[in-house]
mmCIF file of C-alpha atoms and ligand atoms in Angstrom:
data_model
loop_
_atom_site.group_PDB
_atom_site.id
_atom_site.type_symbol
_atom_site.label_atom_id
_atom_site.label_comp_id
_atom_site.label_asym_id
_atom_site.label_seq_id
_atom_site.Cartn_x
_atom_site.Cartn_y
_atom_site.Cartn_z
ATOM 1 C CA MET A 1 19.941 13.945 8.764
ATOM 2 C CA GLY A 2 20.213 15.588 5.311
ATOM 3 C CA LYS A 3 18.587 18.993 6.139
ATOM 4 C CA VAL A 4 16.909 20.474 3.074
ATOM 5 C CA THR A 5 14.977 23.696 2.573
ATOM 6 C CA ASP A 6 11.638 24.567 0.944
ATOM 7 C CA VAL A 7 9.917 21.365 1.968
ATOM 8 C CA ARG A 8 6.240 21.509 1.002
ATOM 9 C CA VAL A 9 5.372 17.821 1.035
ATOM 10 C CA MET A 10 5.730 15.254 3.781
ATOM 11 C CA VAL A 11 5.458 11.505 3.298
ATOM 12 C CA THR A 12 4.946 9.549 6.506
ATOM 13 C CA GLY A 13 6.082 5.957 6.125
ATOM 14 C CA GLY A 14 8.170 7.102 3.168
ATOM 15 C CA ALA A 15 10.886 4.515 3.806
ATOM 16 C CA GLY A 16 8.625 1.466 3.326
ATOM 17 C CA PHE A 17 7.552 -0.163 0.059
ATOM 18 C CA ILE A 18 5.070 2.295 -1.483
ATOM 19 C CA GLY A 19 6.554 5.439 0.098
ATOM 20 C CA PRO A 20 9.826 5.568 -1.892
ATOM 21 C CA HIS A 21 7.873 5.234 -5.160
ATOM 22 C CA VAL A 22 5.685 8.196 -4.162
ATOM 23 C CA VAL A 23 8.799 10.138 -3.131
ATOM 24 C CA ASP A 24 10.458 9.339 -6.465
ATOM 25 C CA ARG A 25 7.503 10.742 -8.418
ATOM 26 C CA LEU A 26 7.284 13.856 -6.229
ATOM 27 C CA ILE A 27 10.952 14.618 -6.767
ATOM 28 C CA LYS A 28 10.592 14.119 -10.504
ATOM 29 C CA ARG A 29 7.901 16.778 -10.601
ATOM 30 C CA GLY A 30 10.169 19.144 -8.642
ATOM 31 C CA ASP A 31 9.030 18.765 -5.055
ATOM 32 C CA VAL A 32 11.325 18.744 -2.059
ATOM 33 C CA VAL A 33 10.148 16.056 0.327
ATOM 34 C CA ARG A 34 10.368 15.304 4.016
ATOM 35 C CA VAL A 35 10.075 11.632 4.890
ATOM 36 C CA PHE A 36 8.821 10.945 8.397
ATOM 37 C CA ASP A 37 9.431 7.350 9.401
ATOM 38 C CA ASN A 38 10.490 5.408 12.480
ATOM 39 C CA LEU A 39 12.184 2.790 10.282
ATOM 40 C CA SER A 40 10.390 0.002 12.164
ATOM 41 C CA THR A 41 9.704 -1.974 8.987
ATOM 42 C CA GLY A 42 11.029 0.523 6.456
ATOM 43 C CA SER A 43 14.681 1.058 5.757
ATOM 44 C CA LEU A 44 17.014 3.967 5.180
ATOM 45 C CA SER A 45 18.432 2.104 2.184
ATOM 46 C CA ASN A 46 15.047 2.512 0.423
ATOM 47 C CA ILE A 47 15.486 6.289 0.285
ATOM 48 C CA ALA A 48 19.237 6.824 0.693
ATOM 49 C CA ARG A 49 19.651 7.597 -3.026
ATOM 50 C CA TYR A 50 17.107 10.433 -2.765
ATOM 51 C CA ILE A 51 18.622 11.878 0.402
ATOM 52 C CA SER A 52 21.995 12.087 -1.305
ATOM 53 C CA THR A 53 20.516 14.305 -4.060
ATOM 54 C CA GLY A 54 19.395 16.853 -1.449
ATOM 55 C CA ALA A 55 15.745 16.599 -2.545
ATOM 56 C CA VAL A 56 14.693 14.490 0.434
ATOM 57 C CA GLU A 57 15.116 14.873 4.144
ATOM 58 C CA LEU A 58 14.521 12.031 6.588
ATOM 59 C CA VAL A 59 13.056 12.814 9.971
ATOM 60 C CA ARG A 60 13.189 9.735 12.097
ATOM 61 C CA GLY A 61 10.146 9.763 14.350
ATOM 62 C CA ASP A 62 6.999 7.967 15.380
ATOM 63 C CA VAL A 63 3.539 9.018 14.197
ATOM 64 C CA ARG A 64 2.224 8.375 17.706
ATOM 65 C CA ASP A 65 4.396 11.278 18.887
ATOM 66 C CA LEU A 66 2.225 14.317 18.176
ATOM 67 C CA ALA A 67 4.934 16.897 18.898
ATOM 68 C CA ALA A 68 7.326 15.156 16.501
ATOM 69 C CA VAL A 69 4.682 14.967 13.744
ATOM 70 C CA LYS A 70 3.746 18.633 14.188
ATOM 71 C CA SER A 71 7.343 19.710 14.054
ATOM 72 C CA ALA A 72 8.015 17.615 10.938
ATOM 73 C CA ALA A 73 4.899 19.013 9.242
ATOM 74 C CA ASP A 74 6.220 22.580 9.510
ATOM 75 C CA GLY A 75 5.945 24.346 6.157
ATOM 76 C CA CYS A 76 4.091 21.429 4.530
ATOM 77 C CA GLU A 77 1.041 21.982 2.359
ATOM 78 C CA LEU A 78 0.528 18.349 1.533
ATOM 79 C CA ILE A 79 0.958 15.260 3.700
ATOM 80 C CA TYR A 80 0.896 11.741 2.314
ATOM 81 C CA HIS A 81 0.101 9.559 5.307
ATOM 82 C CA LEU A 82 1.444 6.076 4.627
ATOM 83 C CA ALA A 83 3.056 5.210 7.966
ATOM 84 C CA ALA A 84 1.227 2.280 9.457
ATOM 85 C CA GLN A 85 1.315 -1.080 11.044
ATOM 86 C CA SER A 86 0.597 -2.518 7.621
ATOM 87 C CA SER A 87 0.265 -6.253 8.232
ATOM 88 C CA VAL A 88 -3.027 -8.109 8.759
ATOM 89 C CA PRO A 89 -1.379 -11.080 10.573
ATOM 90 C CA LYS A 90 0.586 -8.745 12.859
ATOM 91 C CA SER A 91 -2.616 -6.905 13.739
ATOM 92 C CA SER A 92 -3.920 -10.169 15.253
ATOM 93 C CA GLU A 93 -0.669 -10.726 17.136
ATOM 94 C CA ASP A 94 -0.833 -7.272 18.692
ATOM 95 C CA PRO A 95 -4.117 -5.433 18.130
ATOM 96 C CA ARG A 96 -3.096 -2.722 20.563
ATOM 97 C CA ILE A 97 -0.033 -1.596 18.589
ATOM 98 C CA ASP A 98 -2.101 -1.735 15.415
ATOM 99 C CA MET A 99 -4.710 0.523 17.016
ATOM 100 C CA GLU A 100 -2.178 2.960 18.444
ATOM 101 C CA VAL A 101 -0.177 3.354 15.243
ATOM 102 C CA ASN A 102 -2.996 3.273 12.713
ATOM 103 C CA ILE A 103 -5.643 5.234 14.601
ATOM 104 C CA GLY A 104 -3.491 7.288 16.983
ATOM 105 C CA GLY A 105 -0.859 7.937 14.334
ATOM 106 C CA THR A 106 -3.436 9.085 11.802
ATOM 107 C CA HIS A 107 -4.952 11.339 14.420
ATOM 108 C CA SER A 108 -1.551 12.957 15.040
ATOM 109 C CA VAL A 109 -1.192 13.593 11.319
ATOM 110 C CA LEU A 110 -4.660 15.151 11.146
ATOM 111 C CA MET A 111 -3.979 17.405 14.130
ATOM 112 C CA ALA A 112 -0.716 18.513 12.556
ATOM 113 C CA ALA A 113 -2.466 19.109 9.223
ATOM 114 C CA ARG A 114 -5.121 21.211 10.930
ATOM 115 C CA GLU A 115 -2.503 23.356 12.630
ATOM 116 C CA LYS A 116 -0.353 23.798 9.507
ATOM 117 C CA GLY A 117 -3.201 24.114 6.974
ATOM 118 C CA ALA A 118 -2.058 21.026 5.057
ATOM 119 C CA LYS A 119 -3.999 18.615 2.854
ATOM 120 C CA VAL A 120 -3.863 14.906 3.779
ATOM 121 C CA VAL A 121 -3.851 11.921 1.438
ATOM 122 C CA PHE A 122 -4.518 8.831 3.532
ATOM 123 C CA ALA A 123 -3.413 5.338 2.459
ATOM 124 C CA SER A 124 -6.303 3.111 3.461
ATOM 125 C CA SER A 125 -6.972 -0.425 2.364
ATOM 126 C CA SER A 126 -9.458 -2.708 0.654
ATOM 127 C CA VAL A 127 -9.677 -4.610 3.953
ATOM 128 C CA VAL A 128 -12.145 -2.043 5.296
ATOM 129 C CA TYR A 129 -14.868 -3.884 3.329
ATOM 130 C CA GLY A 130 -14.213 -7.217 5.059
ATOM 131 C CA ARG A 131 -15.935 -10.276 3.639
ATOM 132 C CA THR A 132 -18.377 -8.388 1.491
ATOM 133 C CA ASP A 133 -20.695 -10.206 -0.899
ATOM 134 C CA LYS A 134 -21.056 -7.071 -2.996
ATOM 135 C CA VAL A 135 -18.609 -7.762 -5.835
ATOM 136 C CA PRO A 136 -17.316 -5.704 -7.625
ATOM 137 C CA THR A 137 -17.320 -3.629 -4.467
ATOM 138 C CA PRO A 138 -18.195 0.061 -4.766
ATOM 139 C CA GLU A 139 -17.042 2.645 -2.223
ATOM 140 C CA ASP A 140 -20.526 2.949 -0.705
ATOM 141 C CA ALA A 141 -20.692 -0.760 0.192
ATOM 142 C CA PRO A 142 -21.049 -1.331 3.942
ATOM 143 C CA LEU A 143 -17.736 -1.413 5.791
ATOM 144 C CA SER A 144 -17.435 -4.539 7.876
ATOM 145 C CA PRO A 145 -13.729 -5.245 8.435
ATOM 146 C CA TYR A 146 -12.680 -8.782 9.276
ATOM 147 C CA SER A 147 -9.310 -7.981 10.881
ATOM 148 C CA PHE A 148 -7.941 -5.628 13.513
ATOM 149 C CA TYR A 149 -5.970 -3.935 10.733
ATOM 150 C CA GLY A 150 -9.224 -3.397 8.828
ATOM 151 C CA ILE A 151 -10.856 -1.938 11.905
ATOM 152 C CA SER A 152 -8.004 0.496 12.515
ATOM 153 C CA LYS A 153 -7.970 1.591 8.862
ATOM 154 C CA MET A 154 -11.741 2.091 8.929
ATOM 155 C CA ALA A 155 -11.504 4.176 12.097
ATOM 156 C CA ALA A 156 -8.644 6.222 10.641
ATOM 157 C CA GLU A 157 -10.721 6.852 7.505
ATOM 158 C CA ASN A 158 -13.535 8.144 9.689
ATOM 159 C CA TYR A 159 -11.157 10.480 11.512
ATOM 160 C CA CYS A 160 -10.093 11.857 8.131
ATOM 161 C CA ARG A 161 -13.700 12.389 7.102
ATOM 162 C CA ALA A 162 -14.622 14.003 10.437
ATOM 163 C CA TYR A 163 -11.589 16.311 10.324
ATOM 164 C CA SER A 164 -12.747 17.404 6.879
ATOM 165 C CA GLU A 165 -16.410 17.812 7.766
ATOM 166 C CA LEU A 166 -16.017 19.358 11.212
ATOM 167 C CA PHE A 167 -12.694 21.203 10.982
ATOM 168 C CA GLY A 168 -12.368 21.829 7.252
ATOM 169 C CA VAL A 169 -9.088 19.925 6.933
ATOM 170 C CA PRO A 170 -8.824 18.745 3.310
ATOM 171 C CA THR A 171 -8.464 14.953 3.222
ATOM 172 C CA VAL A 172 -8.806 12.239 0.620
ATOM 173 C CA ILE A 173 -8.735 8.499 1.220
ATOM 174 C CA LEU A 174 -7.262 5.908 -1.135
ATOM 175 C CA ARG A 175 -8.452 2.357 -0.518
ATOM 176 C CA LEU A 176 -5.515 0.468 -1.947
ATOM 177 C CA PHE A 177 -5.942 -3.122 -3.063
ATOM 178 C CA ASN A 178 -2.879 -5.446 -3.144
ATOM 179 C CA ILE A 179 -0.011 -3.326 -4.419
ATOM 180 C CA TYR A 180 2.976 -5.114 -5.910
ATOM 181 C CA GLY A 181 6.084 -4.264 -7.896
ATOM 182 C CA PRO A 182 9.802 -3.598 -7.521
ATOM 183 C CA GLY A 183 10.707 -2.863 -3.926
ATOM 184 C CA THR A 184 8.042 -5.070 -2.402
ATOM 185 C CA ASP A 185 9.146 -7.121 0.570
ATOM 186 C CA LYS A 186 5.859 -8.799 1.436
ATOM 187 C CA GLY A 187 2.762 -10.232 -0.197
ATOM 188 C CA LEU A 188 1.918 -13.058 -2.529
ATOM 189 C CA MET A 189 4.427 -12.579 -5.331
ATOM 190 C CA ILE A 190 7.582 -12.351 -3.260
ATOM 191 C CA ASP A 191 6.355 -15.188 -1.059
ATOM 192 C CA LEU A 192 5.896 -17.477 -4.074
ATOM 193 C CA TYR A 193 9.211 -16.404 -5.584
ATOM 194 C CA ARG A 194 11.143 -17.101 -2.366
ATOM 195 C CA LYS A 195 9.571 -20.552 -2.141
ATOM 196 C CA LEU A 196 10.519 -21.283 -5.748
ATOM 197 C CA MET A 197 14.082 -20.207 -5.058
ATOM 198 C CA ARG A 198 14.231 -22.697 -2.206
ATOM 199 C CA ASP A 199 12.667 -25.485 -4.282
ATOM 200 C CA PRO A 200 11.935 -24.921 -8.009
ATOM 201 C CA GLY A 201 10.285 -28.340 -8.252
ATOM 202 C CA ARG A 202 7.325 -27.746 -5.989
ATOM 203 C CA LEU A 203 5.251 -24.900 -4.664
ATOM 204 C CA GLU A 204 2.835 -25.063 -1.773
ATOM 205 C CA VAL A 205 0.646 -21.972 -1.470
ATOM 206 C CA LEU A 206 -1.116 -20.780 1.674
ATOM 207 C CA GLY A 207 -4.851 -21.344 2.078
ATOM 208 C CA SER A 208 -6.941 -23.106 -0.568
ATOM 209 C CA GLY A 209 -5.182 -21.469 -3.518
ATOM 210 C CA ASN A 210 -8.554 -20.237 -4.703
ATOM 211 C CA GLN A 211 -8.430 -16.966 -2.773
ATOM 212 C CA LYS A 212 -9.164 -14.385 -5.435
ATOM 213 C CA LYS A 213 -7.748 -10.903 -5.161
ATOM 214 C CA ASP A 214 -7.084 -7.721 -7.059
ATOM 215 C CA TYR A 215 -3.396 -6.908 -7.707
ATOM 216 C CA LEU A 216 -2.356 -3.389 -8.692
ATOM 217 C CA TYR A 217 1.055 -2.480 -10.063
ATOM 218 C CA ILE A 218 2.950 0.097 -8.027
ATOM 219 C CA ASP A 219 3.250 2.710 -10.821
ATOM 220 C CA ASP A 220 -0.527 2.811 -11.150
ATOM 221 C CA ALA A 221 -0.898 3.249 -7.398
ATOM 222 C CA VAL A 222 1.563 6.154 -7.498
ATOM 223 C CA ASP A 223 -0.458 7.782 -10.311
ATOM 224 C CA ALA A 224 -3.463 7.708 -7.978
ATOM 225 C CA PHE A 225 -1.422 9.299 -5.182
ATOM 226 C CA MET A 226 -0.440 12.120 -7.548
ATOM 227 C CA MET A 227 -3.934 12.697 -8.977
ATOM 228 C CA ALA A 228 -6.061 12.404 -5.837
ATOM 229 C CA PRO A 229 -5.044 15.627 -4.066
ATOM 230 C CA GLU A 230 -5.394 17.568 -7.335
ATOM 231 C CA LYS A 231 -8.679 16.156 -8.569
ATOM 232 C CA ALA A 232 -10.674 15.073 -5.514
ATOM 233 C CA PRO A 233 -12.854 17.551 -3.609
ATOM 234 C CA CYS A 234 -10.802 16.519 -0.525
ATOM 235 C CA ARG A 235 -13.716 16.406 1.869
ATOM 236 C CA GLY A 236 -12.906 12.977 3.239
ATOM 237 C CA GLU A 237 -14.133 10.931 0.280
ATOM 238 C CA ALA A 238 -12.731 7.460 -0.395
ATOM 239 C CA TYR A 239 -11.656 5.906 -3.702
ATOM 240 C CA ASN A 240 -10.991 2.292 -4.574
ATOM 241 C CA ILE A 241 -7.548 2.023 -6.114
ATOM 242 C CA GLY A 242 -7.258 -1.378 -7.750
ATOM 243 C CA LEU A 243 -6.892 -3.043 -11.122
ATOM 244 C CA GLY A 244 -10.545 -4.025 -11.288
ATOM 245 C CA GLU A 245 -9.686 -7.653 -12.126
ATOM 246 C CA SER A 246 -9.127 -10.472 -9.670
ATOM 247 C CA TYR A 247 -6.939 -13.554 -9.881
ATOM 248 C CA THR A 248 -6.693 -16.640 -7.703
ATOM 249 C CA VAL A 249 -3.444 -17.553 -6.002
ATOM 250 C CA PHE A 250 -3.214 -20.602 -8.267
ATOM 251 C CA GLU A 251 -3.645 -18.373 -11.342
ATOM 252 C CA VAL A 252 -0.882 -16.022 -10.178
ATOM 253 C CA ALA A 253 1.377 -19.028 -9.494
ATOM 254 C CA GLU A 254 0.737 -20.445 -12.991
ATOM 255 C CA MET A 255 1.435 -17.036 -14.567
ATOM 256 C CA MET A 256 4.666 -16.935 -12.631
ATOM 257 C CA PHE A 257 5.749 -20.404 -13.833
ATOM 258 C CA ARG A 258 5.055 -19.429 -17.458
ATOM 259 C CA THR A 259 6.879 -16.124 -17.174
ATOM 260 C CA LEU A 260 9.888 -17.726 -15.494
ATOM 261 C CA GLY A 261 9.884 -20.628 -17.951
ATOM 262 C CA LEU A 262 9.436 -23.197 -15.197
ATOM 263 C CA HIS A 263 7.923 -26.517 -16.272
ATOM 264 C CA ASN A 264 6.412 -29.311 -14.199
ATOM 265 C CA VAL A 265 6.294 -27.457 -10.907
ATOM 266 C CA GLN A 266 4.196 -29.465 -8.494
ATOM 267 C CA LEU A 267 1.585 -26.962 -7.300
ATOM 268 C CA SER A 268 -0.366 -27.645 -4.119
ATOM 269 C CA ALA A 269 -2.264 -25.793 -1.395
ATOM 270 C CA LYS A 270 -1.698 -25.994 2.339
ATOM 271 C CA GLY A 271 -5.432 -25.665 3.037
ATOM 272 C CA GLY A 272 -7.200 -23.826 5.842
ATOM 273 C CA ALA A 273 -7.064 -20.055 6.198
ATOM 274 C CA SER A 274 -4.005 -18.255 4.814
ATOM 275 C CA TRP A 275 -3.771 -16.241 8.026
ATOM 276 C CA LEU A 276 -6.076 -14.938 10.695
ATOM 277 C CA GLY A 277 -8.267 -12.167 9.302
ATOM 278 C CA ASP A 278 -7.644 -12.870 5.613
ATOM 279 C CA VAL A 279 -10.375 -11.794 3.191
ATOM 280 C CA GLU A 280 -10.485 -14.355 0.405
ATOM 281 C CA LEU A 281 -12.249 -12.383 -2.291
ATOM 282 C CA THR A 282 -11.459 -8.797 -3.242
ATOM 283 C CA GLN A 283 -12.543 -7.068 -6.379
ATOM 284 C CA PRO A 284 -13.159 -3.348 -6.491
ATOM 285 C CA SER A 285 -15.401 -1.295 -8.644
ATOM 286 C CA VAL A 286 -13.005 1.373 -9.911
ATOM 287 C CA ILE A 287 -15.594 3.560 -11.622
ATOM 288 C CA LYS A 288 -15.557 6.320 -9.005
ATOM 289 C CA ALA A 289 -11.795 6.874 -9.306
ATOM 290 C CA GLU A 290 -12.125 6.921 -13.080
ATOM 291 C CA LEU A 291 -14.999 9.417 -13.109
ATOM 292 C CA GLU A 292 -13.840 11.748 -10.348
ATOM 293 C CA LEU A 293 -10.041 11.510 -10.463
ATOM 294 C CA GLY A 294 -9.561 10.540 -14.092
ATOM 295 C CA TRP A 295 -7.499 7.620 -12.764
ATOM 296 C CA LYS A 296 -7.466 4.135 -14.191
ATOM 297 C CA ALA A 297 -4.881 1.376 -13.938
ATOM 298 C CA LYS A 298 -2.707 1.081 -17.042
ATOM 299 C CA VAL A 299 -0.523 -1.906 -16.225
ATOM 300 C CA GLY A 300 -2.049 -5.359 -16.701
ATOM 301 C CA ILE A 301 -1.113 -8.232 -14.430
ATOM 302 C CA GLN A 302 1.185 -9.944 -16.945
ATOM 303 C CA GLU A 303 3.186 -6.782 -17.633
ATOM 304 C CA GLY A 304 3.383 -5.924 -13.940
ATOM 305 C CA LEU A 305 4.379 -9.450 -13.025
ATOM 306 C CA GLU A 306 7.208 -9.450 -15.591
ATOM 307 C CA ALA A 307 8.627 -6.191 -14.213
ATOM 308 C CA THR A 308 8.357 -7.504 -10.675
ATOM 309 C CA LEU A 309 9.992 -10.829 -11.526
ATOM 310 C CA ASN A 310 12.850 -8.981 -13.243
ATOM 311 C CA TRP A 311 13.387 -7.069 -10.043
ATOM 312 C CA PHE A 312 13.284 -10.253 -7.951
ATOM 313 C CA GLN A 313 15.879 -11.817 -10.274
ATOM 314 C CA GLU A 314 18.159 -8.797 -9.946
ATOM 315 C CA THR A 315 17.877 -8.479 -6.188
ATOM 316 C CA LEU A 316 17.209 -11.997 -4.880
ATOM 317 C CA GLY A 317 18.793 -14.090 -7.628
ATOM 318 C CA ARG A 318 17.346 -16.441 -10.231
ATOM 319 C CA VAL A 319 15.183 -19.499 -9.739
ATOM 320 C CA GLU A 320 17.108 -22.592 -10.726
ATOM 321 C CA GLY A 321 15.934 -24.066 -14.026
ATOM 322 C CA GLY A 322 14.078 -20.885 -15.034
ATOM 323 C CA ARG A 323 14.821 -18.388 -17.773
HETATM 324 N N1 NAD B 401 1.261 -2.595 0.107
HETATM 325 C C1 NAD B 401 -0.039 -2.806 -0.033
HETATM 326 O O1 NAD B 401 -0.458 -3.712 -0.782
HETATM 327 C C2 NAD B 401 -1.058 -1.961 0.687
HETATM 328 C C3 NAD B 401 -2.415 -2.239 0.493
HETATM 329 C C4 NAD B 401 -3.354 -1.480 1.175
HETATM 330 C C5 NAD B 401 -2.951 -0.437 2.002
HETATM 331 N N2 NAD B 401 -1.630 -0.195 2.167
HETATM 332 C C6 NAD B 401 -1.238 0.912 3.063
HETATM 333 O O2 NAD B 401 -0.341 1.762 2.368
HETATM 334 C C7 NAD B 401 0.640 2.278 3.260
HETATM 335 C C8 NAD B 401 2.030 1.935 2.771
HETATM 336 O O3 NAD B 401 2.113 0.527 2.609
HETATM 337 P P1 NAD B 401 3.507 -0.214 2.419
HETATM 338 O O4 NAD B 401 3.223 -1.492 1.755
HETATM 339 O O5 NAD B 401 4.502 0.715 1.853
HETATM 340 O O6 NAD B 401 3.845 -0.519 3.953
HETATM 341 P P2 NAD B 401 5.277 -0.662 4.641
HETATM 342 O O7 NAD B 401 5.041 -1.441 5.892
HETATM 343 O O8 NAD B 401 6.289 -1.148 3.664
HETATM 344 O O9 NAD B 401 5.642 0.833 5.026
HETATM 345 C C9 NAD B 401 5.160 1.457 6.172
HETATM 346 C C10 NAD B 401 6.225 2.430 6.659
HETATM 347 O O10 NAD B 401 5.726 3.050 7.844
HETATM 348 C C11 NAD B 401 6.772 3.086 8.804
HETATM 349 N N3 NAD B 401 6.146 3.074 10.138
HETATM 350 C C12 NAD B 401 5.514 2.036 10.727
HETATM 351 N N4 NAD B 401 5.086 2.400 11.943
HETATM 352 C C13 NAD B 401 5.460 3.700 12.112
HETATM 353 C C14 NAD B 401 5.311 4.631 13.160
HETATM 354 N N5 NAD B 401 4.702 4.293 14.296
HETATM 355 N N6 NAD B 401 5.796 5.877 12.994
HETATM 356 C C15 NAD B 401 6.425 6.215 11.845
HETATM 357 N N7 NAD B 401 6.616 5.381 10.824
HETATM 358 C C16 NAD B 401 6.131 4.137 10.952
HETATM 359 C C17 NAD B 401 7.614 1.840 8.529
HETATM 360 O O11 NAD B 401 8.924 1.946 9.026
HETATM 361 C C18 NAD B 401 7.557 1.768 7.018
HETATM 362 O O12 NAD B 401 8.611 2.479 6.428
HETATM 363 C C19 NAD B 401 0.310 1.670 4.633
HETATM 364 O O13 NAD B 401 -0.474 2.594 5.331
HETATM 365 C C20 NAD B 401 -0.482 0.442 4.294
HETATM 366 O O14 NAD B 401 -1.350 0.093 5.350
HETATM 367 C C21 NAD B 401 -0.669 -0.936 1.542
#
């Protein structure tokens, strides 16, 4: 589909949420990009507009298929590895698939990178820390994941590091915190918005409502993806990529009501755990990324939330009674 020439950059998982934003930025700086995706949760419609410009080629394939990954990596100097089983709850439903895609798939990418001489930027996650009591959490905090997804991301990180140390493959790891923004199809903000669309008078959140997490706007995350391969030594080091501020679910909900102009919404919590494997407190130290990559988040939660809500309004429709 859409054969293009002079591809130097591959984005696995490029048809998901974060991938198209990375692709967009790469194209804007003049790259020609190959997206490698099996479209299991991603969608062609997320990248169709780029394919039609001729700057992006989609190779439909599975990261567990080493031959397919190697063939797609032909000519690439840089591989952004985003393809993953990316859901914590799903990792409890089927730990085996999570392991095969996230560990096996990353290993395929690393083998391909070794053969082609490419650099790898790996999208890891804050969940590798698990329920840490070291807050704000620095990168050298012990890794003690609390979900199968966290375990597979931690293992994949270690494969990246070992491929760098033992085989000289340049790799850099980004530990992303909760990324949100236009294009998102999962996570807290869209979940709350969908509930408000169903019933603008009341909102029941999952868990206690006091889970406190770091939320990073997508444009800031993409900045980190652009800077990391340029600025990092690329010897398998990891960087926290987060806002550096945490908010409870109740606080995010209240911000949302204010921004949407909703009054008197009855806010309650379902209680119990939000889902199996959830980590209820995340707050990164972002000093390492600032010092070594020159990266720091620029978009505050209010600004990011407004942009995201605008996108929800345009794509999902408005919440009754809101602005
Ligand atoms: N969104 C976040 O808040 C967040 C936070 C931490 C880490 N991450 C990581 O960042 C990356 C991108 O996240 P996202 O939110 O865009 O996820 P996403 O689920 O929207 O996108 C993942 C993409 O990978 C593709 N994919 C899944 N399995 C595949 C396979 N076996 N072979 C090929 N392609 C496959 C999907 O079709 C999808 O397009 C993931 O690795 C995720 O684990 C995301």
